[in-house]
Amino acid sequence: RIGKVVLTNGKLSLKKKFKKVECMKCNRGLHPLDVNIHKKYHCGKEKEKHKWILGNNGKARCLKCKRLMNSTSIEFHVKFLCGKIVPSMQCFYCPKIWSDFKSTIMHMGKAHNKSHYYEDLMSILPEAKDIASVPRSTSQASSKPEVIKHPFIYQPPIKKRRVSGKRKPLNSPDCLRFPTGEDFYACFYCGKRYKAGFKTLEHMLDIHNKQHHLYDLLQSKMQGSSK
């Protein structure tokens, strides 16, 4: 990443400029944030690209709600958020259930010292239902969003910590945390490490032609920590 100082409205600011990445298939120069979405849809076989347009500087616009966002987030937005019934979701590391994806991700980072991203969830989530598919006459109880639970809980080591000045019981979910050095995933085939789970999954598919999902990564970490 490089940048240059520009004068805007009488003020100096640093304008960031990203070095383009070449697509290995079509040789097109791409913004780094556009690479994965380009490989999958714009230069690949899957046909979802009519639901968004890629803009400049790694941005994409949803054609349904007109929101502009990073191109890395557009696929998740279109498939699981925009006009969709958003389910509640259980934490990967404790029994707590949260009402939306954002709250779950924030909890896992704050309480358990584990970084997660929307893109991590795409390999394990069921297909989302459209809000428009639920009849208006449906009762509130029967239209209650489903809860995404996991086949296992990856329980961190127990560690004391103070929350809001009070010491919680050792078995409290807020006391179950991983060491900072454990916040990564490793490729099963070459050992290359990534902080983001979805980056690890993309690497194994692109480089090793092996498809996995997030539960595979979590189980691998569990097995490694039990040795």
Tab-separated table of C-alpha atoms in Angstrom:
chain	number	residue	atom	x	y	z
A	1	ARG	CA	0.000	0.000	0.000
A	2	ILE	CA	1.326	3.425	-0.920
A	3	GLY	CA	-0.014	6.952	-0.629
A	4	LYS	CA	0.487	10.561	-1.544
A	5	VAL	CA	-0.301	13.873	0.113
A	6	VAL	CA	-3.113	15.801	-1.580
A	7	LEU	CA	-4.683	19.208	-0.934
A	8	THR	CA	-8.442	19.002	-0.290
A	9	ASN	CA	-10.473	22.077	0.728
A	10	GLY	CA	-7.314	23.793	1.848
A	11	LYS	CA	-6.210	20.868	4.017
A	12	LEU	CA	-3.434	18.376	3.452
A	13	SER	CA	-4.411	14.711	3.660
A	14	LEU	CA	-2.833	11.378	2.816
A	15	LYS	CA	-4.588	9.651	-0.065
A	16	LYS	CA	-4.051	5.908	0.107
A	17	LYS	CA	-3.342	4.067	-3.115
A	18	PHE	CA	-3.292	0.282	-3.269
A	19	LYS	CA	-1.091	-1.710	-5.587
A	20	LYS	CA	-3.278	-3.769	-7.914
A	21	VAL	CA	-3.280	-7.567	-7.760
A	22	GLU	CA	-3.408	-9.532	-11.009
A	23	CYS	CA	-6.084	-12.203	-11.458
A	24	MET	CA	-4.297	-15.452	-12.366
A	25	LYS	CA	-7.134	-16.449	-14.705
A	26	CYS	CA	-7.941	-13.321	-16.727
A	27	ASN	CA	-4.842	-11.202	-15.905
A	28	ARG	CA	-7.013	-8.253	-14.908
A	29	GLY	CA	-5.540	-5.836	-12.365
A	30	LEU	CA	-7.706	-5.693	-9.243
A	31	HIS	CA	-7.945	-3.775	-5.996
A	32	PRO	CA	-6.793	-6.165	-3.202
A	33	LEU	CA	-10.261	-6.152	-1.611
A	34	ASP	CA	-11.874	-7.179	-4.922
A	35	VAL	CA	-9.753	-10.279	-5.572
A	36	ASN	CA	-11.891	-12.947	-3.880
A	37	ILE	CA	-15.271	-11.710	-5.095
A	38	HIS	CA	-13.841	-11.355	-8.618
A	39	LYS	CA	-12.421	-14.897	-8.638
A	40	LYS	CA	-15.670	-16.403	-7.399
A	41	TYR	CA	-18.284	-14.522	-9.411
A	42	HIS	CA	-16.916	-12.072	-11.971
A	43	CYS	CA	-14.301	-14.474	-13.312
A	44	GLY	CA	-15.856	-17.698	-12.040
A	45	LYS	CA	-18.886	-19.885	-12.585
A	46	GLU	CA	-21.220	-18.766	-9.797
A	47	LYS	CA	-23.959	-16.318	-10.791
A	48	GLU	CA	-24.745	-13.874	-8.016
A	49	LYS	CA	-23.035	-10.797	-9.397
A	50	HIS	CA	-26.282	-9.328	-10.737
A	51	LYS	CA	-27.139	-8.507	-7.108
A	52	TRP	CA	-24.300	-6.015	-6.732
A	53	ILE	CA	-21.864	-3.904	-8.700
A	54	LEU	CA	-18.176	-3.454	-7.984
A	55	GLY	CA	-17.115	0.162	-7.656
A	56	ASN	CA	-13.757	1.831	-7.168
A	57	ASN	CA	-11.246	1.470	-4.339
A	58	GLY	CA	-12.451	-1.929	-3.145
A	59	LYS	CA	-16.106	-0.924	-2.752
A	60	ALA	CA	-19.299	-2.637	-3.915
A	61	ARG	CA	-22.921	-1.469	-3.986
A	62	CYS	CA	-25.912	-3.673	-3.189
A	63	LEU	CA	-28.474	-3.241	-5.966
A	64	LYS	CA	-31.357	-3.931	-3.574
A	65	CYS	CA	-30.722	-1.503	-0.719
A	66	LYS	CA	-28.146	0.695	-2.552
A	67	ARG	CA	-25.688	0.469	0.358
A	68	LEU	CA	-22.001	0.926	-0.420
A	69	MET	CA	-19.557	-1.284	1.480
A	70	ASN	CA	-16.210	-3.056	1.197
A	71	SER	CA	-16.345	-5.633	-1.579
A	72	THR	CA	-15.183	-8.294	0.912
A	73	SER	CA	-18.538	-7.946	2.726
A	74	ILE	CA	-20.955	-7.726	-0.209
A	75	GLU	CA	-21.520	-11.476	-0.658
A	76	PHE	CA	-22.440	-11.989	3.006
A	77	HIS	CA	-24.643	-8.878	2.959
A	78	VAL	CA	-26.598	-10.075	-0.089
A	79	LYS	CA	-26.957	-13.702	1.023
A	80	PHE	CA	-27.601	-13.336	4.749
A	81	LEU	CA	-28.558	-9.750	5.690
A	82	CYS	CA	-30.302	-7.668	3.024
A	83	GLY	CA	-34.006	-8.490	3.086
A	84	LYS	CA	-33.290	-11.713	4.989
A	85	ILE	CA	-34.582	-13.171	8.245
A	86	VAL	CA	-31.530	-12.978	10.507
A	87	PRO	CA	-31.307	-15.916	12.956
A	88	SER	CA	-29.970	-15.827	16.477
A	89	MET	CA	-26.591	-17.492	16.847
A	90	GLN	CA	-24.724	-19.373	19.537
A	91	CYS	CA	-21.147	-18.501	20.432
A	92	PHE	CA	-18.521	-21.028	19.289
A	93	TYR	CA	-16.875	-20.974	22.726
A	94	CYS	CA	-19.725	-20.892	25.279
A	95	PRO	CA	-23.486	-21.609	25.447
A	96	LYS	CA	-24.499	-17.946	25.070
A	97	ILE	CA	-26.904	-17.107	22.243
A	98	TRP	CA	-27.080	-13.686	20.599
A	99	SER	CA	-29.816	-12.125	18.500
A	100	ASP	CA	-27.666	-11.350	15.463
A	101	PHE	CA	-24.326	-12.111	13.798
A	102	LYS	CA	-22.668	-8.820	14.792
A	103	SER	CA	-23.397	-9.288	18.504
A	104	THR	CA	-22.075	-12.854	18.374
A	105	ILE	CA	-18.839	-11.785	16.677
A	106	MET	CA	-18.312	-8.885	19.107
A	107	HIS	CA	-18.916	-11.184	22.091
A	108	MET	CA	-16.377	-13.763	20.878
A	109	GLY	CA	-13.733	-11.068	20.513
A	110	LYS	CA	-14.413	-9.317	23.817
A	111	ALA	CA	-15.188	-12.302	26.043
A	112	HIS	CA	-13.025	-15.038	24.528
A	113	ASN	CA	-10.235	-13.134	22.755
A	114	LYS	CA	-11.121	-14.756	19.400
A	115	SER	CA	-11.382	-12.738	16.189
A	116	HIS	CA	-14.150	-13.639	13.752
A	117	TYR	CA	-15.594	-12.032	10.640
A	118	TYR	CA	-18.877	-12.252	8.755
A	119	GLU	CA	-17.095	-14.158	5.990
A	120	ASP	CA	-16.097	-16.869	8.501
A	121	LEU	CA	-19.753	-17.790	8.949
A	122	MET	CA	-20.583	-18.357	5.284
A	123	SER	CA	-19.295	-21.937	5.231
A	124	ILE	CA	-21.591	-23.077	8.076
A	125	LEU	CA	-24.802	-21.044	7.764
A	126	PRO	CA	-27.919	-22.539	6.157
A	127	GLU	CA	-29.538	-20.664	3.293
A	128	ALA	CA	-31.253	-17.528	4.608
A	129	LYS	CA	-34.987	-17.003	4.151
A	130	ASP	CA	-36.391	-13.828	2.608
A	131	ILE	CA	-38.429	-11.594	4.900
A	132	ALA	CA	-40.948	-11.277	2.076
A	133	SER	CA	-41.521	-15.048	2.158
A	134	VAL	CA	-43.163	-14.849	5.598
A	135	PRO	CA	-46.918	-14.124	5.285
A	136	ARG	CA	-48.063	-11.020	7.144
A	137	SER	CA	-50.747	-13.092	8.839
A	138	THR	CA	-48.114	-15.324	10.468
A	139	SER	CA	-48.192	-15.062	14.251
A	140	GLN	CA	-45.228	-13.586	16.093
A	141	ALA	CA	-44.491	-16.896	17.834
A	142	SER	CA	-44.431	-18.966	14.655
A	143	SER	CA	-42.326	-16.392	12.788
A	144	LYS	CA	-39.632	-16.258	15.481
A	145	PRO	CA	-36.167	-16.510	13.863
A	146	GLU	CA	-34.341	-19.789	14.241
A	147	VAL	CA	-31.284	-20.246	16.436
A	148	ILE	CA	-28.028	-21.388	14.845
A	149	LYS	CA	-26.398	-23.851	17.244
A	150	HIS	CA	-23.145	-25.707	16.701
A	151	PRO	CA	-22.309	-29.437	16.912
A	152	PHE	CA	-19.739	-28.731	19.635
A	153	ILE	CA	-18.435	-25.952	21.895
A	154	TYR	CA	-14.726	-25.158	21.744
A	155	GLN	CA	-14.232	-24.297	25.405
A	156	PRO	CA	-11.266	-22.011	26.142
A	157	PRO	CA	-9.032	-22.420	29.190
A	158	ILE	CA	-10.480	-20.876	32.359
A	159	LYS	CA	-8.886	-17.586	33.319
A	160	LYS	CA	-9.814	-14.994	35.938
A	161	ARG	CA	-10.535	-11.488	34.791
A	162	ARG	CA	-12.425	-8.524	36.159
A	163	VAL	CA	-15.557	-7.310	34.395
A	164	SER	CA	-16.891	-3.859	35.341
A	165	GLY	CA	-14.801	-3.926	38.513
A	166	LYS	CA	-16.348	-7.183	39.754
A	167	ARG	CA	-14.728	-10.594	39.805
A	168	LYS	CA	-17.035	-13.100	38.125
A	169	PRO	CA	-17.149	-16.832	38.969
A	170	LEU	CA	-14.510	-18.891	37.204
A	171	ASN	CA	-17.177	-20.798	35.287
A	172	SER	CA	-18.738	-17.622	33.905
A	173	PRO	CA	-18.620	-17.461	30.073
A	174	ASP	CA	-16.900	-14.079	30.405
A	175	CYS	CA	-13.942	-15.757	32.142
A	176	LEU	CA	-13.243	-18.293	29.404
A	177	ARG	CA	-10.531	-16.752	27.259
A	178	PHE	CA	-7.807	-17.841	24.878
A	179	PRO	CA	-4.228	-16.520	25.042
A	180	THR	CA	-3.571	-13.813	22.450
A	181	GLY	CA	-1.071	-16.055	20.668
A	182	GLU	CA	-3.841	-18.567	19.880
A	183	ASP	CA	-5.831	-16.190	17.655
A	184	PHE	CA	-4.879	-17.750	14.307
A	185	TYR	CA	-5.613	-20.696	12.006
A	186	ALA	CA	-3.115	-22.828	10.096
A	187	CYS	CA	-3.464	-24.466	6.691
A	188	PHE	CA	-3.842	-28.240	7.039
A	189	TYR	CA	-1.461	-28.863	4.132
A	190	CYS	CA	1.394	-26.352	4.360
A	191	GLY	CA	1.033	-24.783	7.794
A	192	LYS	CA	0.611	-21.206	6.550
A	193	ARG	CA	-1.100	-19.116	9.218
A	194	TYR	CA	-3.934	-16.613	8.936
A	195	LYS	CA	-5.748	-14.588	11.579
A	196	ALA	CA	-9.049	-14.895	9.702
A	197	GLY	CA	-10.745	-18.260	9.340
A	198	PHE	CA	-12.188	-17.443	5.928
A	199	LYS	CA	-8.725	-16.526	4.629
A	200	THR	CA	-7.465	-19.953	5.704
A	201	LEU	CA	-10.383	-21.657	3.941
A	202	GLU	CA	-9.810	-19.633	0.752
A	203	HIS	CA	-6.095	-20.493	0.812
A	204	MET	CA	-6.749	-24.238	1.104
A	205	LEU	CA	-9.250	-24.104	-1.762
A	206	ASP	CA	-7.163	-21.890	-4.073
A	207	ILE	CA	-3.702	-23.348	-3.420
A	208	HIS	CA	-4.404	-26.951	-2.410
A	209	ASN	CA	-7.785	-27.489	-4.128
A	210	LYS	CA	-9.265	-28.710	-0.839
A	211	GLN	CA	-12.618	-27.470	0.449
A	212	HIS	CA	-13.287	-27.168	4.182
A	213	HIS	CA	-15.597	-25.236	6.489
A	214	LEU	CA	-15.129	-23.309	9.706
A	215	TYR	CA	-16.008	-26.257	11.950
A	216	ASP	CA	-13.007	-28.109	10.482
A	217	LEU	CA	-10.738	-25.249	11.560
A	218	LEU	CA	-12.214	-25.107	15.059
A	219	GLN	CA	-11.931	-28.879	15.526
A	220	SER	CA	-8.314	-28.772	14.393
A	221	LYS	CA	-7.578	-26.092	17.003
A	222	MET	CA	-9.367	-28.136	19.664
A	223	GLN	CA	-7.327	-31.232	18.875
A	224	GLY	CA	-4.112	-29.223	18.894
A	225	SER	CA	-4.849	-27.641	22.277
A	226	SER	CA	-5.702	-31.020	23.843
A	227	LYS	CA	-2.279	-32.503	23.050
